[in-house]
mmCIF file of C-alpha atoms in Angstrom:
data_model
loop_
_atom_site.group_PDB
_atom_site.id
_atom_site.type_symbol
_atom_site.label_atom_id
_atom_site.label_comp_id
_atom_site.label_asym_id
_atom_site.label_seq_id
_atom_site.Cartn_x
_atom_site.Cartn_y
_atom_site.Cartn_z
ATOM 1 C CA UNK A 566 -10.067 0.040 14.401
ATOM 2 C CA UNK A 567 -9.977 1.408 10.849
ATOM 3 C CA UNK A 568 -11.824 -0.283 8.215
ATOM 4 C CA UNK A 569 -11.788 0.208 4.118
ATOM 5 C CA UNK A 570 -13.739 -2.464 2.385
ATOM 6 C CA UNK A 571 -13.983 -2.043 -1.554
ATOM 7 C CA UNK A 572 -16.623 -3.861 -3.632
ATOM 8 C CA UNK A 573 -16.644 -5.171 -5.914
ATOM 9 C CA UNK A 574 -14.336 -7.885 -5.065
ATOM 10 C CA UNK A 575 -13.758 -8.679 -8.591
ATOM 11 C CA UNK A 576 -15.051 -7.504 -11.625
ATOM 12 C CA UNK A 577 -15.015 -8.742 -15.378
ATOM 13 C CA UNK A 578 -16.308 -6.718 -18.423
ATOM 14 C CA UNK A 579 -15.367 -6.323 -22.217
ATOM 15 C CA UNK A 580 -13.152 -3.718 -23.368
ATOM 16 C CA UNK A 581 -14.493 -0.436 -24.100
ATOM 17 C CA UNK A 582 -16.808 -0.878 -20.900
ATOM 18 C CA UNK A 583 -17.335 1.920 -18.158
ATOM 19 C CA UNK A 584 -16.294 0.652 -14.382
ATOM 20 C CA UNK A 585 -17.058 2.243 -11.207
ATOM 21 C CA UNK A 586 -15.051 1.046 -8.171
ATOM 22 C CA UNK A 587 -16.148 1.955 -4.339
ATOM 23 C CA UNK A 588 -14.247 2.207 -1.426
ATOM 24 C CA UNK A 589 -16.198 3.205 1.616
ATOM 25 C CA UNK A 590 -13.836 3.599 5.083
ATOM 26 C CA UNK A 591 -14.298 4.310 8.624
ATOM 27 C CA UNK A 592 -11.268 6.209 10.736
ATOM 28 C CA UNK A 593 -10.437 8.047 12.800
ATOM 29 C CA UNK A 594 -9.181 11.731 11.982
ATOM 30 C CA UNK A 595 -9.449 11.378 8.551
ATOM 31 C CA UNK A 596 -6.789 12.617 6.410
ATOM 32 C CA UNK A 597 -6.759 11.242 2.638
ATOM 33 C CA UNK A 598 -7.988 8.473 0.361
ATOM 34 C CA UNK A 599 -5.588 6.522 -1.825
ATOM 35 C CA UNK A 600 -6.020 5.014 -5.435
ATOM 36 C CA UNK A 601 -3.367 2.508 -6.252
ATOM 37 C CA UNK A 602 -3.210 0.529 -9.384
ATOM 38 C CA UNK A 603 -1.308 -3.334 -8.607
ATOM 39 C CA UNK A 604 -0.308 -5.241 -11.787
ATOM 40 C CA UNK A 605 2.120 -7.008 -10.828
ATOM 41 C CA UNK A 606 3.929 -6.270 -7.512
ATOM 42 C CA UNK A 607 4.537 -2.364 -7.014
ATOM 43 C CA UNK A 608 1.089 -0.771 -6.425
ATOM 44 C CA UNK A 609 1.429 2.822 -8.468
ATOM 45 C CA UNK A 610 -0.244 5.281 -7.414
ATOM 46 C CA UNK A 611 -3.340 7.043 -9.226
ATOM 47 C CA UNK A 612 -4.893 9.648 -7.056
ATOM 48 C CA UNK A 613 -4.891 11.399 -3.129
ATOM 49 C CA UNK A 614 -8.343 12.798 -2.566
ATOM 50 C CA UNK A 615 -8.675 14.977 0.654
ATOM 51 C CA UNK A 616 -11.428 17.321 -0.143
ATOM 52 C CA UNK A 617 -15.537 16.227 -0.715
ATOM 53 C CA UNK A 618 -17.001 16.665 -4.226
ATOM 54 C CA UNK A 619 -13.914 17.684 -6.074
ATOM 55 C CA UNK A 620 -13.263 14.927 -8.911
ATOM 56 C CA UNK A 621 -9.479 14.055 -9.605
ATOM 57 C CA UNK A 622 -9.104 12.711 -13.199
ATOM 58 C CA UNK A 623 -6.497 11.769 -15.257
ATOM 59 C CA UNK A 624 -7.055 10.468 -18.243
ATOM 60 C CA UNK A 625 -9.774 8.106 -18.624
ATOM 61 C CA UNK A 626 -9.721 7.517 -14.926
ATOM 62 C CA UNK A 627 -11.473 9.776 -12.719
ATOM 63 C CA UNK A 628 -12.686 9.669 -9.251
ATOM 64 C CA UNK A 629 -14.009 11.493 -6.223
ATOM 65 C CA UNK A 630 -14.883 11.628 -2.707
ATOM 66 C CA UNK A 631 -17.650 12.162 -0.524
ATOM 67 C CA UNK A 632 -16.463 12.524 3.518
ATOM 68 C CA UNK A 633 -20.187 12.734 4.345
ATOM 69 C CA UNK A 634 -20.821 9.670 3.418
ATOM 70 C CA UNK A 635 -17.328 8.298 3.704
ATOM 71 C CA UNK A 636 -17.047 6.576 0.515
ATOM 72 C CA UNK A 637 -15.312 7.343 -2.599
ATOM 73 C CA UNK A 638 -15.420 5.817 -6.272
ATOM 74 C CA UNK A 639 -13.287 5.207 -9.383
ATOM 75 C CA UNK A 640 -13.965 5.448 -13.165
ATOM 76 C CA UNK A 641 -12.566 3.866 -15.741
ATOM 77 C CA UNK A 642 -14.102 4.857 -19.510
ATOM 78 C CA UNK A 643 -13.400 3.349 -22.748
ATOM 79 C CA UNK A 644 -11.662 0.173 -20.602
ATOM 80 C CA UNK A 645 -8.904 -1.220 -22.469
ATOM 81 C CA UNK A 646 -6.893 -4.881 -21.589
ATOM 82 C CA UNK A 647 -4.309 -2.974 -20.214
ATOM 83 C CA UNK A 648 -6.476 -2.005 -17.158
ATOM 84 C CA UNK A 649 -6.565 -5.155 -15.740
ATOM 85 C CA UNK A 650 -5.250 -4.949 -12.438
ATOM 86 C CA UNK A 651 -6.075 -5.070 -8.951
ATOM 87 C CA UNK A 652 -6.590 -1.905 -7.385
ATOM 88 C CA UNK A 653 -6.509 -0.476 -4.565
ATOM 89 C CA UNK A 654 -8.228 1.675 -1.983
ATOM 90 C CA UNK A 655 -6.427 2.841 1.270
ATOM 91 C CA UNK A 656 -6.758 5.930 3.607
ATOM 92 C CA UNK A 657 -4.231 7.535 5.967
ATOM 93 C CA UNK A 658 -5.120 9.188 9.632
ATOM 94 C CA UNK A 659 -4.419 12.502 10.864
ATOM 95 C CA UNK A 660 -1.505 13.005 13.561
ATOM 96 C CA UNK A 661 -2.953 12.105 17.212
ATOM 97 C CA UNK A 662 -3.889 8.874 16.827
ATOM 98 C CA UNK A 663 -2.454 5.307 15.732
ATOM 99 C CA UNK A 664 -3.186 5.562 12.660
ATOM 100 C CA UNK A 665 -0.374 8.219 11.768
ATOM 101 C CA UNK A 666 1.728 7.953 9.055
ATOM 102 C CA UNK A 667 0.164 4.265 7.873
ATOM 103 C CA UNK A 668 -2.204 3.892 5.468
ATOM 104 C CA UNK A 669 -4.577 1.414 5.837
ATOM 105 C CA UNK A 670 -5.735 -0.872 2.802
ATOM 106 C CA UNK A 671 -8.817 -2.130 1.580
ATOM 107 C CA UNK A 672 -8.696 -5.668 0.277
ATOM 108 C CA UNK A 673 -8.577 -4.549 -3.450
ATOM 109 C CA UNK A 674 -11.018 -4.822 -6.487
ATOM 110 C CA UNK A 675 -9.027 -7.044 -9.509
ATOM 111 C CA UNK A 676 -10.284 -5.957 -12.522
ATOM 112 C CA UNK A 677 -10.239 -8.133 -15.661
ATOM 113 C CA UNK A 678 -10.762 -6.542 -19.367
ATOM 114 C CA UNK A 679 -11.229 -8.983 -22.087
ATOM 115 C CA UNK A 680 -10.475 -7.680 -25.499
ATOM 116 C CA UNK B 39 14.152 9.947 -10.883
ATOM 117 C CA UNK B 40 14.618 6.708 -9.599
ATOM 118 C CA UNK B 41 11.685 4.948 -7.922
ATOM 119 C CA UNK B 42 11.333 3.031 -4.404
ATOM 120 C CA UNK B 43 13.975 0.370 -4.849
ATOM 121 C CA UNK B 44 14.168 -3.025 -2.720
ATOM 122 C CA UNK B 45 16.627 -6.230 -2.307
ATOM 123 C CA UNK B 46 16.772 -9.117 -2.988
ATOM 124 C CA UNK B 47 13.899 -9.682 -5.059
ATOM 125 C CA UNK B 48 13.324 -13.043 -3.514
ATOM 126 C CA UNK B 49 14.761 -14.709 -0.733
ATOM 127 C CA UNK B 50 14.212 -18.317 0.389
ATOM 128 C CA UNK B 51 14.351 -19.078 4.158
ATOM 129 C CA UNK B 52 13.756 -22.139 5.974
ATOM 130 C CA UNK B 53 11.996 -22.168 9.663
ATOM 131 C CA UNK B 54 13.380 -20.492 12.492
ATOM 132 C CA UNK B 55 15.894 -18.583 10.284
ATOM 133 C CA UNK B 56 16.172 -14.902 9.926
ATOM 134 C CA UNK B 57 15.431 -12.378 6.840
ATOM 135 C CA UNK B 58 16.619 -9.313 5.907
ATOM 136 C CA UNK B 59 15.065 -6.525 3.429
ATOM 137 C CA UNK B 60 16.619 -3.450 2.129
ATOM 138 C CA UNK B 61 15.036 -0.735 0.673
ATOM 139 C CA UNK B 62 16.305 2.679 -0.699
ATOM 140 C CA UNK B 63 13.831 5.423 -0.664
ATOM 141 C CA UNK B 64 12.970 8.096 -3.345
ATOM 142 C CA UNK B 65 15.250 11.034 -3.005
ATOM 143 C CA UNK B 66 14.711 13.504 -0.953
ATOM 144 C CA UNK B 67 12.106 11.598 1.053
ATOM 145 C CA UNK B 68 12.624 10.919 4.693
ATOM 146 C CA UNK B 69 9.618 8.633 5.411
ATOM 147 C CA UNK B 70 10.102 4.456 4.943
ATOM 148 C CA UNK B 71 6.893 1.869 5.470
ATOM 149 C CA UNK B 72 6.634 -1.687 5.234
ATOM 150 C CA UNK B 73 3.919 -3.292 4.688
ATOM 151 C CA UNK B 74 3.074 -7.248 4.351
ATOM 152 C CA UNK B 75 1.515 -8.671 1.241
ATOM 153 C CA UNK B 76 0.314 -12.405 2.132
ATOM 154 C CA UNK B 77 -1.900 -14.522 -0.263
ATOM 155 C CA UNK B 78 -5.691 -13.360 0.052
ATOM 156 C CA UNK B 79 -4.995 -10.963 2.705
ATOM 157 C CA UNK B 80 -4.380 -7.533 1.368
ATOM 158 C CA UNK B 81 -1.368 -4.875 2.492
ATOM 159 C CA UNK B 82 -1.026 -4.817 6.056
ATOM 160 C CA UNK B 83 0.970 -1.803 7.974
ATOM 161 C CA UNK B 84 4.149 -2.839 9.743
ATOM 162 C CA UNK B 85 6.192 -0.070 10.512
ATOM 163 C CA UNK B 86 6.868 3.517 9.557
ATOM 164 C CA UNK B 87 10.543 4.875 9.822
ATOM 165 C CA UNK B 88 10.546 9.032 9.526
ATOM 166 C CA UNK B 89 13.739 10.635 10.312
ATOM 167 C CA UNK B 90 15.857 7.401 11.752
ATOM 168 C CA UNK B 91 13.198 7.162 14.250
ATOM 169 C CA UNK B 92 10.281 4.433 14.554
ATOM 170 C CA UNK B 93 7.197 6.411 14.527
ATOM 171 C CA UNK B 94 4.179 3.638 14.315
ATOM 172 C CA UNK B 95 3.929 0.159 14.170
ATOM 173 C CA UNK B 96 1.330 -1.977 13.276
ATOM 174 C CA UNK B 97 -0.006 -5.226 14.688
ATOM 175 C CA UNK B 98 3.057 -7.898 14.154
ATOM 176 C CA UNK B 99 5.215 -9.190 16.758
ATOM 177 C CA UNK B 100 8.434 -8.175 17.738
ATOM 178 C CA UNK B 101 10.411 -10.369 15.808
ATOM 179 C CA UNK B 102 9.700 -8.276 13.270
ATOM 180 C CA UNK B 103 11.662 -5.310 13.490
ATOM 181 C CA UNK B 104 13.998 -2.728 11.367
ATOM 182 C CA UNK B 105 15.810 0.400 11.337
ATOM 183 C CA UNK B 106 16.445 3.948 9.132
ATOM 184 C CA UNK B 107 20.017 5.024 8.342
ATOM 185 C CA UNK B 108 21.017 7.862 7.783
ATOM 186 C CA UNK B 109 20.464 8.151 4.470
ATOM 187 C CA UNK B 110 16.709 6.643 5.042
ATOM 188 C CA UNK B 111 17.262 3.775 3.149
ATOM 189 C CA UNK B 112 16.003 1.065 5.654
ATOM 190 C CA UNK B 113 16.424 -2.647 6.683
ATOM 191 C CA UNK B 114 13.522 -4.668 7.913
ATOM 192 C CA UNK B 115 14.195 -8.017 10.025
ATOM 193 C CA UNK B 116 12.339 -10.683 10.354
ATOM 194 C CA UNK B 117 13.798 -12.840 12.943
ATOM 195 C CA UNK B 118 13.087 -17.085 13.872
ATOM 196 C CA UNK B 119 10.820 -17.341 10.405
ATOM 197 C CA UNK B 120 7.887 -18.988 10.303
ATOM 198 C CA UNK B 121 5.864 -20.332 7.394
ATOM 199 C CA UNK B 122 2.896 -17.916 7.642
ATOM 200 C CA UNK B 123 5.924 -14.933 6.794
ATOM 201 C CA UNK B 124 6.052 -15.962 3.467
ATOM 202 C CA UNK B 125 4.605 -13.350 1.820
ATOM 203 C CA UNK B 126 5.184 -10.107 -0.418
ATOM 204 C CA UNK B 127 7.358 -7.342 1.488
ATOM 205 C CA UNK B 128 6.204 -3.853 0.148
ATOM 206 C CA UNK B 129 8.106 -0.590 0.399
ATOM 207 C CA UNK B 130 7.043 2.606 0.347
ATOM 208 C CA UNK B 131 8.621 6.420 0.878
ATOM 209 C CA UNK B 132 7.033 10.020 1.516
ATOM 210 C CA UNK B 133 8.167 13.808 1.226
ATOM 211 C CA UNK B 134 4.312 14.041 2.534
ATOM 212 C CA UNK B 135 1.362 12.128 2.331
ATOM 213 C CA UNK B 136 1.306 10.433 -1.231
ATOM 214 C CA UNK B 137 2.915 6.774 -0.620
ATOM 215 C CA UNK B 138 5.228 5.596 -3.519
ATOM 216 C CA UNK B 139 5.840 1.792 -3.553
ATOM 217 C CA UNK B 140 8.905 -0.416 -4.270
ATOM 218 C CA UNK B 141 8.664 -3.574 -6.306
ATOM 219 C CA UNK B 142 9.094 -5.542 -3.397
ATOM 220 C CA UNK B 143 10.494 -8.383 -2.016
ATOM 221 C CA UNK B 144 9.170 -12.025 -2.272
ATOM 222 C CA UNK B 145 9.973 -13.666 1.052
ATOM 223 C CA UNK B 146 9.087 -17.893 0.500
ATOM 224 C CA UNK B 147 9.534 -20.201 4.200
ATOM 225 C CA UNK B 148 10.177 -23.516 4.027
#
């Protein structure tokens, strides 16, 4: 069965901090990892990552994958309040098995930024 | 462009009652997924509509089910309620692989 556990579980630092988020996943036929960002209720997305070593970034969020290993991370610089959030890891299958077409979610990392 | 869009934004059931969920895709994409948002236990896969058809479903029973029109907006039923459904009701459409997520649809049992 496919697995994506992130860690931390939750995480609480002072604005203007650096976080790094992991996600590491086992599945079958790979296909992509997801970043989502959940404030509220709709999680939005941030990034698809489907190659190793090649770091998506946009703004002060930037991440990157590693299919060796199987894990990927996220970076937030210069934290600010507004980046508290819950967020998200998930990773979608190839066609041929089960998995296709869902993505499958890891059990999020909330994120609190005190000013 | 207009987002993932889902009604109501809460509904209120009691016990053995049914629930439906609507949800209009992004235009121009064909692909709808559900997925189940419950208290402490993350988003869990319940079905994928592509092209009016059912393509995958995940592990839920059968009183959960839905449809695609024609358009690909989609319905999702959830049929003799119980209280462990309450939960968050997600949306989501794809042109490809990148999901896009409705605000969703807060589903309380009594």
């Amino acid at each position: 069965e496919d697995k994506v556990v992130q860690s931390p579980l939750s995480l609480v630092v002072h604005e203007g901090d650096t976080v790094t988020l992991n996600c590491s996943y086992e599945v079958t036929n790979f296909r992509s990892l997801l970043w989502y960002k959940q404030e509220k209720k709709a999680p939005t997305f941030l990034f698809m990552l489907t190659s190793s070593g090649i770091e998506k970034k946009s703004g002060r969020l930037s991440s990157i994958l590693d299919k060796k290993e199987l894990f990927s991370i996220l970076n937030i610089t210069a934290t600010q309040t507004g980046d508290s959030a819950v967020y998200l890891c998930a990773v979608g299958a190839n066609a041929g098995g089960t998995s296709y077409g869902k993505l499958t979610f890891g059990q999020g990392t909330i994120l609190t930024v005190h000013p | 462009e207009a987002g993932v869009t889902q009604s109501p934004t809460h509904l209120i059931k009691t016990r053995g009652q049914q629930a439906t969920l609507r949800c209009s895709p992004i235009s121009g994409h064909t692909s709808v997924y559900w997925y189940q948002q419950a208290l402490g236990l993350g988003l869990q896969f319940l079905l994928w509509y592509d092209e009016g058809e059912e393509r995958n479903r995940g592990n839920f029973p059968p009183r959960f089910s839905g449809r695609q029109f024609p358009n690909y907006s989609s319905e999702l039923n959830v049929n003799a309620l119980e209280l462990e459904d309450s939960a968050l009701y997600l949306c989501a459409s794809s042109l490809f692989y990148e999901q896009f997520f409705g605000p969703g649809t807060r589903l309380t049992v009594l």
